[in-house]
Structure formats: C-alpha cells, structure tokens
Amino acid sequence: MSLIPLLTDKPNGPDGDTGVVTKTHSRTQRPPMYKVLLLNDDYTPMEFVVHVLERFFGMSHAQAFDIMLTVHKKGLAVVGVFSFEIAETKVAQVMDFSRRHQHPLQCTLEKE
Ligand code: TYC
C-alpha cells in the first residue's frame, strides 16, 4: 500500500489562514499483465499447434483444438494472460520448441 498526498487549492480557514490540504489515501497497485498471442501461418501443421497449446498452456485437447481453429480462421488469438516474466517465458518456450521442430509458428506478447 502506498500513501499518496493530494494537493488541492488553498482554502481559507475560519481565522483567515491559508494552507494546503493534504489528503492521504491508499491506492491498490496491480501488476501489469501481458497477453500471449499465437499467430497463424500457412505451414505449421494443425496437430503441432494443438500440441503446443496442450504442452505450454495447460489446455485440454478440445480447448486446444478450438483455439488452434480460431487462430487458423482469424489470424491470431490470445492464448493466455500472464505477468511479464511468465508471458516472456511462454513465448520463448513456444518459439524454441517450434524452431527445433522446424516450424515457422510465431508467438508474441502484448501489454494488456
Ligand atoms: N494455418 C495452419 C495450417 O493450415 C494451421 C495453423 C494454426 C498454423 C494456428 C499456426 O498458430 C497457428 N496448417
């Protein structure tokens, strides 16, 4: 929790004094979140994409197949939302795994 002083216009007190009102309140900080996007291409086999979604994003086969088809038809889909460190790791894992299997599959991240 952080304490943030707010400066307002100077009000005149009953005895004519002027002063700065300092209001202290708490503001909840949420960490920024990052979308992991999977992009379509013409060469990566559908079964490989389904496997990637199961392996790195913990999806069921049915869920993975659905998302793969969405990417195939629409060009891209959000496959998860994570903290920066986790999102970065997922992207690196997908890119590395795809290259090792000689597929051009692309995965990227975007601030939410
Ligand atoms: N378009 C690919 C094909 O027809 C399948 C595919 C789906 C590729 C999703 C990438 O992220 C992707 N074989």
PDB file of C-alpha atoms and ligand atoms in Angstrom:
ATOM      1  CA  MET A   1       0.000   0.000   0.000  1.00  0.00           C
ATOM      2  CA  SER A   2       1.327   3.479  -0.857  1.00  0.00           C
ATOM      3  CA  LEU A   3       0.320   6.743   0.763  1.00  0.00           C
ATOM      4  CA  ILE A   4      -0.271   9.493  -1.785  1.00  0.00           C
ATOM      5  CA  PRO A   5      -0.625  13.132  -0.650  1.00  0.00           C
ATOM      6  CA  LEU A   6      -3.082  15.100  -2.793  1.00  0.00           C
ATOM      7  CA  LEU A   7      -2.536  18.856  -3.102  1.00  0.00           C
ATOM      8  CA  THR A   8      -5.715  20.931  -3.500  1.00  0.00           C
ATOM      9  CA  ASP A   9      -6.490  24.624  -3.825  1.00  0.00           C
ATOM     10  CA  LYS A  10      -5.713  26.564  -0.706  1.00  0.00           C
ATOM     11  CA  PRO A  11      -8.880  27.020   1.372  1.00  0.00           C
ATOM     12  CA  ASN A  12      -9.128  29.915   3.809  1.00  0.00           C
ATOM     13  CA  GLY A  13      -9.619  28.738   7.361  1.00  0.00           C
ATOM     14  CA  PRO A  14     -12.042  30.469   9.803  1.00  0.00           C
ATOM     15  CA  ASP A  15      -9.229  32.693  11.077  1.00  0.00           C
ATOM     16  CA  GLY A  16      -8.242  33.692   7.553  1.00  0.00           C
ATOM     17  CA  ASP A  17      -5.185  31.473   7.348  1.00  0.00           C
ATOM     18  CA  THR A  18      -4.391  29.775   4.112  1.00  0.00           C
ATOM     19  CA  GLY A  19      -2.958  26.325   3.840  1.00  0.00           C
ATOM     20  CA  VAL A  20      -2.508  23.275   1.671  1.00  0.00           C
ATOM     21  CA  VAL A  21      -4.863  20.392   2.338  1.00  0.00           C
ATOM     22  CA  THR A  22      -3.025  17.105   2.237  1.00  0.00           C
ATOM     23  CA  LYS A  23      -5.354  14.136   1.846  1.00  0.00           C
ATOM     24  CA  THR A  24      -3.718  10.796   2.420  1.00  0.00           C
ATOM     25  CA  HIS A  25      -5.342   7.738   0.918  1.00  0.00           C
ATOM     26  CA  SER A  26      -4.269   4.307  -0.272  1.00  0.00           C
ATOM     27  CA  ARG A  27      -4.185   3.171  -3.866  1.00  0.00           C
ATOM     28  CA  THR A  28      -4.028  -0.528  -4.719  1.00  0.00           C
ATOM     29  CA  GLN A  29      -1.269  -1.356  -7.187  1.00  0.00           C
ATOM     30  CA  ARG A  30      -1.916  -4.144  -9.669  1.00  0.00           C
ATOM     31  CA  PRO A  31       0.977  -5.599 -11.668  1.00  0.00           C
ATOM     32  CA  PRO A  32       0.736  -5.013 -15.435  1.00  0.00           C
ATOM     33  CA  MET A  33      -0.460  -8.126 -17.304  1.00  0.00           C
ATOM     34  CA  TYR A  34       0.602  -9.339 -20.743  1.00  0.00           C
ATOM     35  CA  LYS A  35      -1.402 -11.189 -23.407  1.00  0.00           C
ATOM     36  CA  VAL A  36       0.368 -14.042 -25.170  1.00  0.00           C
ATOM     37  CA  LEU A  37      -0.711 -14.173 -28.828  1.00  0.00           C
ATOM     38  CA  LEU A  38      -0.378 -17.051 -31.248  1.00  0.00           C
ATOM     39  CA  LEU A  39      -0.191 -16.123 -34.948  1.00  0.00           C
ATOM     40  CA  ASN A  40      -1.371 -18.059 -37.974  1.00  0.00           C
ATOM     41  CA  ASP A  41       0.904 -19.172 -40.809  1.00  0.00           C
ATOM     42  CA  ASP A  42       0.437 -21.420 -43.841  1.00  0.00           C
ATOM     43  CA  TYR A  43       2.938 -24.139 -42.915  1.00  0.00           C
ATOM     44  CA  THR A  44       2.778 -25.204 -39.267  1.00  0.00           C
ATOM     45  CA  PRO A  45       0.676 -28.391 -39.024  1.00  0.00           C
ATOM     46  CA  MET A  46      -2.567 -28.067 -37.071  1.00  0.00           C
ATOM     47  CA  GLU A  47      -1.656 -31.040 -34.824  1.00  0.00           C
ATOM     48  CA  PHE A  48       1.603 -29.334 -33.876  1.00  0.00           C
ATOM     49  CA  VAL A  49      -0.238 -26.160 -32.775  1.00  0.00           C
ATOM     50  CA  VAL A  50      -2.701 -28.255 -30.743  1.00  0.00           C
ATOM     51  CA  HIS A  51       0.252 -29.986 -29.065  1.00  0.00           C
ATOM     52  CA  VAL A  52       1.898 -26.625 -28.245  1.00  0.00           C
ATOM     53  CA  LEU A  53      -1.305 -25.338 -26.619  1.00  0.00           C
ATOM     54  CA  GLU A  54      -1.660 -28.508 -24.520  1.00  0.00           C
ATOM     55  CA  ARG A  55       2.008 -28.613 -23.532  1.00  0.00           C
ATOM     56  CA  PHE A  56       2.743 -24.958 -22.728  1.00  0.00           C
ATOM     57  CA  PHE A  57      -0.682 -23.546 -21.863  1.00  0.00           C
ATOM     58  CA  GLY A  58      -2.233 -26.491 -19.997  1.00  0.00           C
ATOM     59  CA  MET A  59      -5.244 -26.718 -22.304  1.00  0.00           C
ATOM     60  CA  SER A  60      -7.370 -29.827 -22.796  1.00  0.00           C
ATOM     61  CA  HIS A  61      -7.283 -31.352 -26.286  1.00  0.00           C
ATOM     62  CA  ALA A  62     -10.748 -29.950 -27.107  1.00  0.00           C
ATOM     63  CA  GLN A  63      -9.840 -26.455 -25.848  1.00  0.00           C
ATOM     64  CA  ALA A  64      -6.519 -26.532 -27.736  1.00  0.00           C
ATOM     65  CA  PHE A  65      -8.247 -27.636 -30.948  1.00  0.00           C
ATOM     66  CA  ASP A  66     -10.801 -24.783 -30.627  1.00  0.00           C
ATOM     67  CA  ILE A  67      -8.121 -22.114 -30.104  1.00  0.00           C
ATOM     68  CA  MET A  68      -5.994 -23.523 -32.946  1.00  0.00           C
ATOM     69  CA  LEU A  69      -9.010 -23.242 -35.287  1.00  0.00           C
ATOM     70  CA  THR A  70      -9.637 -19.660 -34.121  1.00  0.00           C
ATOM     71  CA  VAL A  71      -6.025 -18.735 -34.976  1.00  0.00           C
ATOM     72  CA  HIS A  72      -6.303 -20.562 -38.328  1.00  0.00           C
ATOM     73  CA  LYS A  73      -9.508 -18.683 -39.265  1.00  0.00           C
ATOM     74  CA  LYS A  74      -8.923 -15.242 -37.698  1.00  0.00           C
ATOM     75  CA  GLY A  75      -5.155 -14.905 -37.971  1.00  0.00           C
ATOM     76  CA  LEU A  76      -4.373 -14.773 -34.263  1.00  0.00           C
ATOM     77  CA  ALA A  77      -5.769 -15.435 -30.795  1.00  0.00           C
ATOM     78  CA  VAL A  78      -4.908 -14.658 -27.193  1.00  0.00           C
ATOM     79  CA  VAL A  79      -3.829 -17.946 -25.616  1.00  0.00           C
ATOM     80  CA  GLY A  80      -3.278 -16.625 -22.088  1.00  0.00           C
ATOM     81  CA  VAL A  81      -2.681 -13.566 -19.891  1.00  0.00           C
ATOM     82  CA  PHE A  82       0.289 -13.582 -17.502  1.00  0.00           C
ATOM     83  CA  SER A  83       2.767 -11.431 -15.590  1.00  0.00           C
ATOM     84  CA  PHE A  84       5.614 -10.187 -17.814  1.00  0.00           C
ATOM     85  CA  GLU A  85       8.080 -12.828 -16.633  1.00  0.00           C
ATOM     86  CA  ILE A  86       5.707 -15.747 -17.227  1.00  0.00           C
ATOM     87  CA  ALA A  87       4.489 -14.367 -20.595  1.00  0.00           C
ATOM     88  CA  GLU A  88       8.093 -13.896 -21.765  1.00  0.00           C
ATOM     89  CA  THR A  89       8.940 -17.470 -20.754  1.00  0.00           C
ATOM     90  CA  LYS A  90       5.899 -18.927 -22.585  1.00  0.00           C
ATOM     91  CA  VAL A  91       6.812 -17.032 -25.764  1.00  0.00           C
ATOM     92  CA  ALA A  92      10.431 -18.242 -25.579  1.00  0.00           C
ATOM     93  CA  GLN A  93       9.313 -21.850 -24.970  1.00  0.00           C
ATOM     94  CA  VAL A  94       6.904 -21.839 -27.943  1.00  0.00           C
ATOM     95  CA  MET A  95       9.424 -20.166 -30.276  1.00  0.00           C
ATOM     96  CA  ASP A  96      12.236 -22.522 -29.254  1.00  0.00           C
ATOM     97  CA  PHE A  97      10.072 -25.665 -29.498  1.00  0.00           C
ATOM     98  CA  SER A  98       8.743 -24.593 -32.933  1.00  0.00           C
ATOM     99  CA  ARG A  99      12.214 -23.847 -34.324  1.00  0.00           C
ATOM    100  CA  ARG A 100      13.577 -27.124 -33.017  1.00  0.00           C
ATOM    101  CA  HIS A 101      10.792 -28.843 -34.999  1.00  0.00           C
ATOM    102  CA  GLN A 102      11.463 -26.593 -37.999  1.00  0.00           C
ATOM    103  CA  HIS A 103       8.040 -24.944 -37.995  1.00  0.00           C
ATOM    104  CA  PRO A 104       7.597 -21.175 -38.546  1.00  0.00           C
ATOM    105  CA  LEU A 105       4.964 -20.779 -35.785  1.00  0.00           C
ATOM    106  CA  GLN A 106       5.062 -17.295 -34.219  1.00  0.00           C
ATOM    107  CA  CYS A 107       4.147 -16.372 -30.676  1.00  0.00           C
ATOM    108  CA  THR A 108       4.375 -12.887 -29.199  1.00  0.00           C
ATOM    109  CA  LEU A 109       3.295 -10.826 -26.187  1.00  0.00           C
ATOM    110  CA  GLU A 110       1.400  -7.564 -25.827  1.00  0.00           C
ATOM    111  CA  LYS A 111       0.733  -5.404 -22.775  1.00  0.00           C
ATOM    112  CA  GLU A 112      -2.927  -5.711 -21.767  1.00  0.00           C
TER     113      GLU A 112
HETATM  114  N1  TYC B   1      -2.803 -22.451 -40.862  1.00  0.00           N
HETATM  115  C1  TYC B   1      -2.127 -23.686 -40.483  1.00  0.00           C
HETATM  116  C2  TYC B   1      -2.451 -24.780 -41.472  1.00  0.00           C
HETATM  117  O1  TYC B   1      -3.378 -24.626 -42.242  1.00  0.00           O
HETATM  118  C3  TYC B   1      -2.516 -24.137 -39.078  1.00  0.00           C
HETATM  119  C4  TYC B   1      -2.104 -23.167 -38.013  1.00  0.00           C
HETATM  120  C5  TYC B   1      -3.000 -22.867 -36.991  1.00  0.00           C
HETATM  121  C6  TYC B   1      -0.845 -22.587 -38.005  1.00  0.00           C
HETATM  122  C7  TYC B   1      -2.636 -21.980 -35.965  1.00  0.00           C
HETATM  123  C8  TYC B   1      -0.450 -21.706 -36.995  1.00  0.00           C
HETATM  124  O2  TYC B   1      -0.977 -20.594 -34.946  1.00  0.00           O
HETATM  125  C9  TYC B   1      -1.362 -21.411 -35.971  1.00  0.00           C
HETATM  126  N2  TYC B   1      -1.723 -25.868 -41.418  1.00  0.00           N
END
